[in-house]
Coordinates of C-alpha atoms in Angstrom, one line a residue:
M1 CA 10.9 14.3 -15.6
K2 CA 10.0 13.4 -19.2
G3 CA 11.4 16.6 -20.7
T4 CA 14.7 16.4 -18.8
S5 CA 17.7 14.9 -20.5
S6 CA 19.3 11.7 -19.2
C7 CA 22.6 13.6 -18.6
D8 CA 20.8 16.2 -16.4
I9 CA 18.9 13.5 -14.4
F10 CA 22.0 11.4 -13.8
N11 CA 24.1 14.4 -12.9
E12 CA 21.5 15.3 -10.2
I13 CA 21.4 11.7 -9.0
R14 CA 25.2 11.6 -9.0
Q15 CA 25.1 14.6 -6.7
G16 CA 22.8 12.8 -4.3
N17 CA 19.5 14.5 -5.3
N18 CA 16.9 12.3 -3.6
R19 CA 14.0 14.1 -5.2
T20 CA 15.2 13.4 -8.8
F21 CA 15.9 9.8 -7.8
N22 CA 12.4 9.4 -6.4
L23 CA 10.9 10.8 -9.5
L24 CA 12.9 8.4 -11.6
F25 CA 11.7 5.5 -9.4
D26 CA 8.1 6.6 -9.6
D27 CA 8.1 6.9 -13.3
Y28 CA 9.7 3.5 -14.1
Y29 CA 9.1 1.2 -11.1
L30 CA 5.8 -0.3 -12.2
P31 CA 6.6 -0.7 -15.9
L32 CA 9.9 -2.3 -15.1
C33 CA 8.2 -4.8 -12.7
H34 CA 5.8 -5.9 -15.4
F35 CA 8.7 -6.1 -17.9
S36 CA 10.8 -8.3 -15.5
N37 CA 7.7 -10.4 -14.8
R38 CA 7.7 -11.4 -18.5
Y39 CA 11.0 -13.2 -17.8
V40 CA 10.7 -14.5 -14.3
N41 CA 6.9 -15.2 -14.2
D42 CA 6.7 -14.1 -10.6
M43 CA 5.7 -10.6 -9.7
D44 CA 7.3 -10.6 -6.2
T45 CA 10.6 -11.7 -7.7
A46 CA 10.2 -9.1 -10.5
R47 CA 9.7 -6.4 -7.8
S48 CA 12.8 -7.5 -5.9
L49 CA 14.9 -7.4 -9.1
V50 CA 13.7 -3.9 -10.0
Q51 CA 14.4 -2.7 -6.5
E52 CA 17.9 -4.2 -6.7
V53 CA 18.5 -2.2 -9.9
F54 CA 17.4 1.1 -8.3
V55 CA 19.4 0.3 -5.1
A56 CA 22.5 -0.3 -7.3
I57 CA 21.9 3.0 -9.2
W58 CA 21.8 4.9 -5.9
T59 CA 24.7 3.2 -4.2
N60 CA 26.9 3.4 -7.3
R61 CA 25.7 6.9 -8.4
E62 CA 29.0 8.6 -8.1
R63 CA 30.7 6.0 -10.4
L64 CA 27.7 5.5 -12.7
I65 CA 28.2 6.5 -16.4
I66 CA 25.2 6.4 -18.7
N67 CA 25.9 6.7 -22.4
H68 CA 22.4 6.3 -23.6
S69 CA 18.8 7.1 -22.4
I70 CA 17.6 6.4 -18.9
K71 CA 14.8 4.3 -20.2
S72 CA 17.1 2.1 -22.3
Y73 CA 19.6 1.8 -19.4
L74 CA 16.9 0.8 -16.9
Y75 CA 15.2 -1.7 -19.2
H76 CA 18.5 -3.4 -20.2
A77 CA 19.6 -3.5 -16.5
V78 CA 16.3 -5.2 -15.5
K79 CA 16.4 -7.6 -18.4
N80 CA 20.0 -8.6 -17.6
K81 CA 19.2 -9.0 -13.9
S82 CA 16.1 -11.1 -14.8
I83 CA 18.0 -13.4 -17.1
N84 CA 20.9 -13.7 -14.7
L85 CA 18.5 -14.9 -12.0
L86 CA 17.2 -17.5 -14.3
K87 CA 20.7 -18.6 -15.4
S88 CA 21.7 -18.9 -11.7
G89 CA 19.0 -21.5 -11.0
K90 CA 17.8 -19.6 -8.0
H91 CA 14.4 -19.3 -9.4
N92 CA 11.6 -21.8 -9.8
S93 CA 11.5 -22.0 -13.6
T94 CA 14.4 -22.6 -15.9
I95 CA 15.5 -20.1 -18.5
D96 CA 14.5 -22.3 -21.3
D97 CA 11.0 -22.7 -20.0
T98 CA 10.7 -18.9 -19.4
I99 CA 12.1 -17.9 -22.8
S100 CA 10.0 -20.4 -24.7
G101 CA 7.0 -18.9 -22.9
I102 CA 7.8 -15.5 -24.2
P103 CA 6.6 -14.9 -27.7
A104 CA 9.3 -14.0 -30.2
Q105 CA 8.7 -10.3 -29.6
P106 CA 11.2 -7.5 -30.2
F107 CA 12.6 -6.0 -27.1
L108 CA 11.0 -2.7 -27.7
D109 CA 7.6 -4.3 -27.9
L110 CA 8.1 -5.9 -24.5
V111 CA 9.1 -2.5 -23.1
E112 CA 6.1 -0.8 -24.6
E113 CA 3.8 -3.6 -23.2
A114 CA 5.3 -3.3 -19.8
E115 CA 4.8 0.5 -19.8
L116 CA 1.2 0.2 -21.0
Q117 CA 0.5 -2.4 -18.3
G118 CA 2.0 0.0 -15.7
L119 CA -0.1 2.8 -17.0
I120 CA -3.2 0.7 -16.9
N121 CA -2.5 -0.3 -13.3
K122 CA -1.9 3.2 -12.3
S123 CA -5.1 4.4 -13.9
I124 CA -7.1 1.6 -12.2
N125 CA -5.6 2.6 -8.8
Q126 CA -6.8 6.2 -9.4
L127 CA -10.4 5.1 -9.7
P128 CA -12.7 5.9 -6.7
E129 CA -12.5 3.1 -4.1
K130 CA -15.9 1.4 -4.7
C131 CA -15.6 1.9 -8.5
R132 CA -12.1 0.2 -8.5
E133 CA -13.3 -2.6 -6.3
I134 CA -16.2 -3.4 -8.7
F135 CA -14.0 -3.1 -11.7
L136 CA -11.4 -5.5 -10.3
L137 CA -14.0 -8.0 -9.3
S138 CA -15.5 -7.9 -12.8
R139 CA -12.4 -7.9 -14.9
F140 CA -9.8 -9.8 -12.9
E141 CA -11.9 -12.1 -10.7
E142 CA -14.3 -12.5 -13.6
L143 CA -17.4 -12.2 -11.5
K144 CA -20.8 -11.4 -13.1
Y145 CA -22.6 -8.2 -12.2
T146 CA -25.1 -10.2 -10.1
E147 CA -22.3 -12.0 -8.2
I148 CA -20.6 -8.6 -7.5
A149 CA -23.9 -7.2 -6.3
V150 CA -24.5 -10.1 -3.9
K151 CA -20.8 -10.0 -2.7
L152 CA -20.9 -6.3 -2.0
N153 CA -24.5 -6.1 -0.9
I154 CA -25.4 -3.5 -3.5
S155 CA -27.9 -3.5 -6.4
V156 CA -27.0 -4.8 -9.9
K157 CA -27.8 -1.3 -11.2
T158 CA -25.1 0.2 -8.9
V159 CA -22.6 -2.3 -10.3
E160 CA -23.6 -1.4 -13.9
M161 CA -23.3 2.3 -13.1
Q162 CA -19.9 1.9 -11.4
M163 CA -18.6 -0.2 -14.2
G164 CA -19.7 2.5 -16.7
I165 CA -17.9 5.1 -14.6
A166 CA -14.7 3.0 -14.4
L167 CA -14.6 2.3 -18.2
K168 CA -15.3 5.9 -19.0
R169 CA -12.4 7.1 -16.8
L170 CA -10.0 4.5 -18.0
R171 CA -10.8 5.4 -21.6
E172 CA -10.2 9.0 -20.8
K173 CA -6.9 8.4 -19.0
L174 CA -5.6 5.9 -21.6
S175 CA -6.9 7.7 -24.7
D176 CA -3.4 8.0 -26.2
Y177 CA -3.3 4.3 -26.8
Q178 CA -5.3 2.5 -29.5
S179 CA -8.5 1.0 -28.2
F180 CA -7.6 -2.4 -29.5
N181 CA -4.3 -2.6 -27.7
L182 CA -5.8 -1.2 -24.5
F183 CA -8.6 -3.7 -24.3
Y184 CA -6.2 -6.5 -25.3
F185 CA -4.1 -5.7 -22.2
L186 CA -7.1 -5.1 -19.9
F187 CA -8.8 -8.3 -20.7
Q188 CA -6.1 -10.8 -21.7
K189 CA -5.8 -12.3 -18.2

């Protein structure tokens, strides 16, 4: 999908090509959810907003006119939907609280961050089951190796080995990104 032009993709979607639409959804859904979450601070709400954008694209496909890139269109649509939700007051936080919580970052940096977060999540989900479980317990639940070993009824050596495998695979899958940026995203939360 990456090598296909925006015009070709939207022409196929306009003609009702489900496969092309599904590929577009698969490529952009997770990064867009993370992007929207930066505004609304609620991943469930972000997912709903992104789904609404894709539903609108599909239902309005015959009338849809895209004058710029798919990526740009999708990110702007999600940004507008997120901000509109905050303005409507149908969300827990106010727009001023949310925007003040977002660092003064250029729009493209937020897009890049959301895409990287999506790529990291996709890479973590591709780890073997036990390896992924140990990695998530270590990095996101902040358990020590001994605590993980006790919780999963395995040896500390197994935890160490599985963490080594997880980190090696993640480094390989995410090698296009600078190590500093990658580890910042992996361990910031």
